[in-house]
Coordinates of C-alpha atoms and ligand atoms in Angstrom, one line a residue:
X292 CA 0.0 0.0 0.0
X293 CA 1.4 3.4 -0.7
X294 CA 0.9 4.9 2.7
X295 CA 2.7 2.0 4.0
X296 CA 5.6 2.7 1.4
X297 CA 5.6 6.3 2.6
X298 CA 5.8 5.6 6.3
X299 CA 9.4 3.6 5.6
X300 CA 11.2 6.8 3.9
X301 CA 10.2 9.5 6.0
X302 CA 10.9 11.6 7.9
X303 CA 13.8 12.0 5.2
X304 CA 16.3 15.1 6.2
X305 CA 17.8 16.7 2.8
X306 CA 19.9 19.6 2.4
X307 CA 21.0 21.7 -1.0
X308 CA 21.7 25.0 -2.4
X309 CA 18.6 26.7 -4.0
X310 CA 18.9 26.5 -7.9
X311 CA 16.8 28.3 -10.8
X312 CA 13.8 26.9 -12.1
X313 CA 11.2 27.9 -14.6
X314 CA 10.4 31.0 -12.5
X315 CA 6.3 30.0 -12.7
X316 CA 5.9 29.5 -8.7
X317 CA 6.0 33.2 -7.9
X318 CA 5.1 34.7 -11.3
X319 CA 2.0 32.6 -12.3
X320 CA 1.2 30.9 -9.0
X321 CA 1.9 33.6 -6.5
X322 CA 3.7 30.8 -4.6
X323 CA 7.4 30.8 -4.8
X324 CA 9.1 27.3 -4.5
X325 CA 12.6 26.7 -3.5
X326 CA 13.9 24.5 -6.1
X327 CA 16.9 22.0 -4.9
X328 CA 19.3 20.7 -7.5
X329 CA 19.5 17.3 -9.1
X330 CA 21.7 16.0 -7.0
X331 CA 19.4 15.9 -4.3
X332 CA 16.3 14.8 -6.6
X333 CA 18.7 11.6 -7.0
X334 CA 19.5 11.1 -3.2
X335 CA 15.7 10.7 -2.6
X336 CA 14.5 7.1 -1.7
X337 CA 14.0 5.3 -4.7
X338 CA 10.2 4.3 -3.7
X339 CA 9.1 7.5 -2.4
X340 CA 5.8 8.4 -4.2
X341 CA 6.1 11.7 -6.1
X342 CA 3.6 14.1 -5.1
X343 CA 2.7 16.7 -2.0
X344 CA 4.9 16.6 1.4
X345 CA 5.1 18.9 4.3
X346 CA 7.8 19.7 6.9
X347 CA 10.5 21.9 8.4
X348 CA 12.5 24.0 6.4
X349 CA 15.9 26.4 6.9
X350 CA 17.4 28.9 4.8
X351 CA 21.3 28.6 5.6
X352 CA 21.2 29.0 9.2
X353 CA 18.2 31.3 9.9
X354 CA 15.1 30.1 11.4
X355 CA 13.0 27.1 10.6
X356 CA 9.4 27.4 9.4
X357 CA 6.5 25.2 8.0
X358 CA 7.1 24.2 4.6
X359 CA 4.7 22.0 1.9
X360 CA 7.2 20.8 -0.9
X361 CA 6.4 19.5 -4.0
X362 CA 8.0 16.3 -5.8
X363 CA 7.4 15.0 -8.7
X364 CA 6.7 16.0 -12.4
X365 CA 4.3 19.3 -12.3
X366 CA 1.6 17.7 -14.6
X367 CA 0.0 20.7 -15.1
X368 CA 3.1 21.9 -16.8
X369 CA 3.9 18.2 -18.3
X370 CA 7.8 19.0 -16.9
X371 CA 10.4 16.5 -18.7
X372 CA 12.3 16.5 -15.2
X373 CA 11.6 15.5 -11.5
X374 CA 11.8 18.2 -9.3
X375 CA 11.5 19.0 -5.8
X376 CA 10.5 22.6 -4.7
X377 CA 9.7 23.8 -1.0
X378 CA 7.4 26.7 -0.6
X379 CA 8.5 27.8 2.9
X380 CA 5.6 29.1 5.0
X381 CA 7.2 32.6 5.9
X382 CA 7.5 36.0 3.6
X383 CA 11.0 36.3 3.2
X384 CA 12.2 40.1 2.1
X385 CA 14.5 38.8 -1.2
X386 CA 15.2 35.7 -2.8
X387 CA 17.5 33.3 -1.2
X388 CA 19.2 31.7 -4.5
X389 CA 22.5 30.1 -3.8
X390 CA 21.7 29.9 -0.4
X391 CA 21.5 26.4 1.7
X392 CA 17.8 24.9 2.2
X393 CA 17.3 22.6 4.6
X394 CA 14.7 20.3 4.9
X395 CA 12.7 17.9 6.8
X396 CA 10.0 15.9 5.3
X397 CA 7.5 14.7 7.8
X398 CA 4.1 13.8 6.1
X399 CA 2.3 13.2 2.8
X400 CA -0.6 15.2 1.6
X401 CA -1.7 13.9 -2.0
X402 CA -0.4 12.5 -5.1
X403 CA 0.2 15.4 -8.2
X404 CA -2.4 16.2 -10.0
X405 CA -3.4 17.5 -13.4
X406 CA -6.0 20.5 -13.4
X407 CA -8.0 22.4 -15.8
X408 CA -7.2 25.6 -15.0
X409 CA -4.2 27.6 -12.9
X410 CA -6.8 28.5 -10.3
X411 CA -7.7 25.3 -9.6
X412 CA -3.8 24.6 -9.1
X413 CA -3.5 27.5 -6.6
X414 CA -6.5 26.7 -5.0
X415 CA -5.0 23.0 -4.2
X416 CA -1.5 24.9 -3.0
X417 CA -3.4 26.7 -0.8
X418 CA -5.1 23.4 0.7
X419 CA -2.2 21.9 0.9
X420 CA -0.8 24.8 2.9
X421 CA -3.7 24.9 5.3
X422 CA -3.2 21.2 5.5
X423 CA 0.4 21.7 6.3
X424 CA 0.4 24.3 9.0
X425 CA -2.3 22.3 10.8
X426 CA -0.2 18.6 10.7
X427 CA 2.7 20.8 11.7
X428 CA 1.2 21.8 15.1
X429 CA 0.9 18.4 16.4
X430 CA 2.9 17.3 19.7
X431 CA 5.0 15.2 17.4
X432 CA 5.9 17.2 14.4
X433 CA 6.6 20.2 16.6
X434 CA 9.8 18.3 17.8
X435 CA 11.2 18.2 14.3
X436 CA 11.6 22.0 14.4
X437 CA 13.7 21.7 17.2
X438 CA 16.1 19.0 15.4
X439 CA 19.8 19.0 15.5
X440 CA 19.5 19.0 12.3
X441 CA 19.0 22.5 12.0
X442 CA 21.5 23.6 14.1
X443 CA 24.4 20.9 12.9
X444 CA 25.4 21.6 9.7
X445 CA 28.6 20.5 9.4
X446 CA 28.9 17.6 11.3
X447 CA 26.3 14.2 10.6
X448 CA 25.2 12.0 12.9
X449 CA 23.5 8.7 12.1
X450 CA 23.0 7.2 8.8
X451 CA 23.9 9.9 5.6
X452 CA 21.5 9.8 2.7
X453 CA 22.9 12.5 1.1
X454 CA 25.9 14.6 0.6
X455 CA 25.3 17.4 -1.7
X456 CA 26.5 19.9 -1.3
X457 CA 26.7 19.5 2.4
X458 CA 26.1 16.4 4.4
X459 CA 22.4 15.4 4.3
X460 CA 21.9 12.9 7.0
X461 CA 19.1 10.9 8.9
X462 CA 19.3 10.8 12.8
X463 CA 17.3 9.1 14.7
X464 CA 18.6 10.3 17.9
X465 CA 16.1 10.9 20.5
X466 CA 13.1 11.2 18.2
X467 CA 10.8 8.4 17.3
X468 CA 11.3 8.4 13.3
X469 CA 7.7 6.4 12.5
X470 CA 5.8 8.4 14.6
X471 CA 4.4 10.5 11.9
X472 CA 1.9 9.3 9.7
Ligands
LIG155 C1 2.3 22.5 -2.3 C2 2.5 22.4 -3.7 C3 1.6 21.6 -4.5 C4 1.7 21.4 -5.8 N1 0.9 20.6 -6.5 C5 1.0 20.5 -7.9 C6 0.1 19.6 -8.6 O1 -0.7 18.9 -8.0 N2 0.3 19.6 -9.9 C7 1.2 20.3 -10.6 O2 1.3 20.2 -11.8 N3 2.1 21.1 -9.9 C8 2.0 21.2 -8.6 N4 2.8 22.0 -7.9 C9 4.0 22.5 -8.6 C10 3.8 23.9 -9.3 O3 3.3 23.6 -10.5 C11 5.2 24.4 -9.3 O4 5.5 24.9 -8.0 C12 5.4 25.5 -10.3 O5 5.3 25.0 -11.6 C13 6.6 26.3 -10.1 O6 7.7 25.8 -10.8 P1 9.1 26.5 -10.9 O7 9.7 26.4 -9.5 O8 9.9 25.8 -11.9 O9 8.9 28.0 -11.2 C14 2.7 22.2 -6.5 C15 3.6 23.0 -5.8 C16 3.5 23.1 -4.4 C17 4.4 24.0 -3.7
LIG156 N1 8.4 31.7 0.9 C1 9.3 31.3 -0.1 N2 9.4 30.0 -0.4 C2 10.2 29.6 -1.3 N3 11.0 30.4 -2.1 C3 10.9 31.8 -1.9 C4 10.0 32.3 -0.8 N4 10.1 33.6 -0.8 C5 11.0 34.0 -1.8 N5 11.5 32.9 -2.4 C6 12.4 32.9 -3.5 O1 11.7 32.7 -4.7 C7 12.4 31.7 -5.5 C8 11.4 30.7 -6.2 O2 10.5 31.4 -7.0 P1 10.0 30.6 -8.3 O3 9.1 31.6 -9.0 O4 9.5 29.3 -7.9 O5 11.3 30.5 -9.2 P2 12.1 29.3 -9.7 O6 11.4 28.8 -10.9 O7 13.5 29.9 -10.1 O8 12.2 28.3 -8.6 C9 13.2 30.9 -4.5 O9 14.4 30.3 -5.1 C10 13.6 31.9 -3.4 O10 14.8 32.5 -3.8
LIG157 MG1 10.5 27.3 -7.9

């Protein structure tokens, strides 16, 4: 069953520097999305259903903040590539290309979807955030904000998924990793 498949990868911890995409999210959507490079799109587990995730996310050291990310194809845009893009939850005063984005994925939303019109895609974003920052005040994701993840950068802990361009790591210290679904 897919949930179940879900439950095994997360939470997944992933970390990259904030690349270029087709600049739709805050032009035609009103929703910017931080776009990671391919490198991380690779380090993802293999099995892990494409479609609509939330979590924690940092820019470069700053503070952490609600995020929905997306992962997958964009059918309404029929992209050739897979791509992963984090809409933080916060208004941030400039872009933040080049910088580090960190990440925790936590929980799944919905698969990607096709729609007939670009208001129907922003009206699903915005469900998806509403969804988000509700999940995201529950006892157990709460802790996740507060992760040594966030604050250890340099150094991993635990098992490494990832290391592009930093170290992207998993650790299950002191937090119960399948608590989340
Ligand atoms: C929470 C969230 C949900 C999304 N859901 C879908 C979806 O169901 N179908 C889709 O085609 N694109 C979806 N997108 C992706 C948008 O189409 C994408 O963010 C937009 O094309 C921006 O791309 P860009 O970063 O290359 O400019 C979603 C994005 C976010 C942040
Ligand atoms: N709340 C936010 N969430 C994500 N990105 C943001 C946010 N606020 C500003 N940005 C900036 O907007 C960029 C994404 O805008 P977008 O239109 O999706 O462009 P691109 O197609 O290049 O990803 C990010 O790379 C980041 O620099
Ligand atoms: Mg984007």
């Amino acid at each position: 069953m897919k949930l179940d498949k879900i439950m095994k990868c997360l939470p997944h911890f992933c970390r990259g520097v904030v690349v270029k995409g087709f600049g739709r999210g805050s032009k035609q959507l009103g929703i910017p999305t931080a776009n990671f490079p391919d490198s991380v799109v690779e380090n993802l587990p293999c099995d892990l259903p494409t479609g609509i995730y939330y979590g924690w996310a940092q820019v470069n050291s700053g503070e952490v903040h609600k995020m929905v990310l997306s992962v997958g194809w964009n059918p309404y845009y029929k992209n050739e590539k897979k791509s992963m893009e984090t809409h933080i939850i916060h208004s941030f005063n400039e872009d933040f290309y080049d910088s580090v984005l960190s990440i925790i994925m936590l929980g799944y939303i919905r698969g990607e979807e096709n729609f007939s019109s670009l208001d129907d895609l922003i009206s699903a974003i915005n469900n998806d955030i509403a969804k988000a920052k509700f999940e995201l005040d529950g006892e157990e994701r709460i802790k996740y904000k507060h992760h040594s993840f966030f604050s250890d950068h340099e150094t991993s802990h635990g098992k490494v998924s990832a290391i592009q361009p930093l170290k992207a790591h998993l650790n299950n210290d002191a937090l119960d990793t399948n608590s989340n679904l």
